[in-house]
Amino acid sequence: NAGVTQTPKFQVLKTGQSMTLQCAQDMNHNSMYWYRQDPGMGLRLIYYSASEGTTDKGEVPNGYNVSRLNKREFSLRLESAAPSQTSVYFCASSPIILQGPNEQYFGPGTRLTVT
Amino acid sequence: AQRVTQPEKLLSVFKGAPVELKCNYSYSGSPELFWYVQYSRQRLQLLLRHISRESIKGFTADLNKGETSFHLKKPFAQEEDSAMYYCALIYSLISGYSTLTFGKGTMLLVSP
């Protein structure tokens, strides 16, 4: 049981380049999330997917797109990277989103630098 | 709007000293609160949730609705407690679903 996995672990992009961050979970969870973690800002929700086939914006969605490929996978895409998107990105999943409280399980993170 | 405030960016104590990591929240609904911990170079993991009223690794946290607080406490800090601690609140999204909002975190450093 790997839990939540993310690839890549590290990435350096130039301004304007695009890339996709991959996330997968093997816990049969319905809900998945993307956060960014910045010093002094804590974790902020970018997008979430309550269930397979649905996605919604979180607190800071601008500059990002997501795809819930299937129940296991939830990818985050940067179409045109900007230095302001330099951050550590965490993917998380939880069993069900409608009925709280429910624990979110986090991936190891992707450290992205945009120059 | 919902908000979680952790007023201290850094808390530095000596081994064996008591620890209190402060968390205050603002939420119009019935609060459900958590503490998450992130050890160096590791992923975030749940430490405890208020509804369980449990003690994990010697840590406890009591929800005080009157003071809108959920402070994390441990009577005797250990060096292995050094980590980043996040307080989090479940809140309802516009869509009707719910997710977590996090405080900015407090780094706990326990010195020998």
PDB file of N, CA and C in Angstrom, chain B residues 2 10 13 18 27 50 58 63 71 82-83 95 97 106 112:
ATOM      1  N   GLN B   2     -14.205  31.420   6.928  1.00  0.00           N
ATOM      2  CA  GLN B   2     -13.443  30.604   7.854  1.00  0.00           C
ATOM      3  C   GLN B   2     -11.978  31.045   7.874  1.00  0.00           C
ATOM      4  N   LEU B  10       7.460  30.366  15.092  1.00  0.00           N
ATOM      5  CA  LEU B  10       8.499  29.510  15.651  1.00  0.00           C
ATOM      6  C   LEU B  10       8.347  29.448  17.163  1.00  0.00           C
ATOM      7  N   VAL B  13      11.890  25.460  22.537  1.00  0.00           N
ATOM      8  CA  VAL B  13      11.887  25.062  23.943  1.00  0.00           C
ATOM      9  C   VAL B  13      13.020  24.067  24.185  1.00  0.00           C
ATOM     10  N   PRO B  18       7.359  22.152  29.073  1.00  0.00           N
ATOM     11  CA  PRO B  18       5.996  22.048  28.508  1.00  0.00           C
ATOM     12  C   PRO B  18       5.895  22.845  27.213  1.00  0.00           C
ATOM     13  N   TYR B  27     -15.176  30.600  12.421  1.00  0.00           N
ATOM     14  CA  TYR B  27     -16.053  29.804  11.545  1.00  0.00           C
ATOM     15  C   TYR B  27     -17.482  29.942  12.041  1.00  0.00           C
ATOM     16  N   HIS B  50     -10.149  16.746  17.100  1.00  0.00           N
ATOM     17  CA  HIS B  50     -10.748  17.104  18.386  1.00  0.00           C
ATOM     18  C   HIS B  50     -11.883  16.168  18.772  1.00  0.00           C
ATOM     19  N   GLY B  58       1.737  11.847  23.291  1.00  0.00           N
ATOM     20  CA  GLY B  58       1.750  12.714  24.468  1.00  0.00           C
ATOM     21  C   GLY B  58       1.097  14.058  24.252  1.00  0.00           C
ATOM     22  N   LEU B  63     -10.886  21.547  22.381  1.00  0.00           N
ATOM     23  CA  LEU B  63     -11.629  22.596  21.690  1.00  0.00           C
ATOM     24  C   LEU B  63     -12.327  23.475  22.714  1.00  0.00           C
ATOM     25  N   HIS B  71      -5.768  24.746  21.115  1.00  0.00           N
ATOM     26  CA  HIS B  71      -4.329  24.743  21.359  1.00  0.00           C
ATOM     27  C   HIS B  71      -3.812  23.327  21.569  1.00  0.00           C
ATOM     28  N   SER B  82      10.362  17.928  17.341  1.00  0.00           N
ATOM     29  CA  SER B  82      10.700  19.038  16.461  1.00  0.00           C
ATOM     30  C   SER B  82      10.107  18.803  15.084  1.00  0.00           C
ATOM     31  N   ALA B  83       9.289  19.734  14.633  1.00  0.00           N
ATOM     32  CA  ALA B  83       8.555  19.576  13.371  1.00  0.00           C
ATOM     33  C   ALA B  83       7.754  20.843  13.120  1.00  0.00           C
ATOM     34  N   SER B  95     -19.832  24.536  -3.301  1.00  0.00           N
ATOM     35  CA  SER B  95     -20.458  23.379  -3.951  1.00  0.00           C
ATOM     36  C   SER B  95     -21.258  22.520  -2.974  1.00  0.00           C
ATOM     37  N   TYR B  97     -19.715  20.615  -0.751  1.00  0.00           N
ATOM     38  CA  TYR B  97     -18.754  19.679  -0.190  1.00  0.00           C
ATOM     39  C   TYR B  97     -17.901  20.401   0.852  1.00  0.00           C
ATOM     40  N   THR B 106       3.291  26.395  12.727  1.00  0.00           N
ATOM     41  CA  THR B 106       4.257  26.773  13.755  1.00  0.00           C
ATOM     42  C   THR B 106       5.373  25.751  13.756  1.00  0.00           C
ATOM     43  N   PRO B 112      18.243  20.002  23.091  1.00  0.00           N
ATOM     44  CA  PRO B 112      18.647  19.101  24.181  1.00  0.00           C
ATOM     45  C   PRO B 112      19.072  19.872  25.430  1.00  0.00           C
TER      46      PRO B 112
END
